[in-house]
């Protein structure tokens, strides 16, 4: 689901096209209409809903059928969304969308599509008006008006949340809320493990339940905890909070950390800050880390599109951007956390300077993804048109994820992509994490 919507949203920024004089087909007030649409512009209308096919909008001449749907499709997982009014079923026969198709509804709200159980955003042009410039997956899909949740401005948390994995339930349970204990702190044992999530993710969102279950079942830790933070805040701020978390939870034994994406930088910031952190014999397994930044952040910020993309994904529930009170927040184009991920980030330059000497007592293991699943490969192709290169795991380059300047003990390239590392069906990422946790360290 995450990959599908990432592709759909990224493709919003690739669409373009001008306006031409349409050839209007006869309107049919019966709730359905069909007409052959070819290379020429054409408009079809049904029950007050207009569908404008611009020149060469479809891959081939085809019989297009439109029919209004009395009941909207099932509500999306994010219950804060509400479907409004009628939905339109669009059947494109064997054709695909390769140009601009504009939908105009006689109501306010944002126009979204629905296909294979997933909602996806169209390119909004005004109240009740939006365009589609790609095929969502099938040649038969729904389009309708949604009332999205209101996003409040982002306010930095100024703290962190902590969780402990419960093997009985297979989920993480809160023990720290905004730096304050909400119950008895767990017994850690002599081999505790901390999981640190990445940008727009969380511990409570259950993304890391599968890997926690796998590592627990394999006896990789005597306790498994989760560190949750405001991913829009600065990496160094969150690194300081992670140090606080390790201290507050009792970092007296040898600690292991498994971190993903942005979380690898937060982990490094915590470890590489001055002052000792726990004892010797610690490991940090860094998955798909953007140690040298991300060209994608640079280019999308340059287009003033980064904040919009993440706001859409956050509102949809695909990613998580919330204030400390739990309310959905809007993402600005230039947030401190995003700026820290740029490939020209001054913070990353400072973090990487002499990094190999800045983690005594902690052995680093970096795991880079060397393949892309089909939809991530599609996204990578679009990213290539924006950043000028195709990113190895669909999001982060191998050269960045396995950057030797951080002084890792081992660097591996494995058969997973940026998202597979969290996938319970992964045949490579979970065993690779386990192996890294079992390598002897000084």
Short mmCIF file of C-alpha atoms in Angstrom, two decimals, residues 160 194-196 227 237-247 257 263 266-271 277:
data_model
loop_
_atom_site.label_atom_id
_atom_site.label_comp_id
_atom_site.label_asym_id
_atom_site.label_seq_id
_atom_site.Cartn_x
_atom_site.Cartn_y
_atom_site.Cartn_z
CA UNK A 160 10.11 11.57 22.66
CA UNK A 194 16.35 -0.51 20.58
CA UNK A 195 14.48 -0.01 17.28
CA UNK A 196 14.54 3.49 15.73
CA UNK A 227 12.19 4.98 20.22
CA UNK A 237 17.77 17.23 18.51
CA UNK A 238 16.36 13.74 18.15
CA UNK A 239 19.81 12.23 18.65
CA UNK A 240 19.98 13.99 22.01
CA UNK A 241 16.53 12.60 22.87
CA UNK A 242 17.70 9.09 21.95
CA UNK A 243 20.60 9.43 24.37
CA UNK A 244 18.09 10.50 27.01
CA UNK A 245 15.96 7.48 26.21
CA UNK A 246 18.84 5.06 26.58
CA UNK A 247 19.78 6.64 29.90
CA UNK A 257 20.24 -0.68 17.96
CA UNK A 263 16.61 6.72 12.09
CA UNK A 266 19.35 9.88 14.64
CA UNK A 267 21.18 6.81 16.00
CA UNK A 268 24.55 8.05 14.80
CA UNK A 269 23.86 11.48 16.27
CA UNK A 270 23.13 9.89 19.65
CA UNK A 271 26.22 7.68 19.55
CA UNK A 277 27.09 5.86 25.88
#
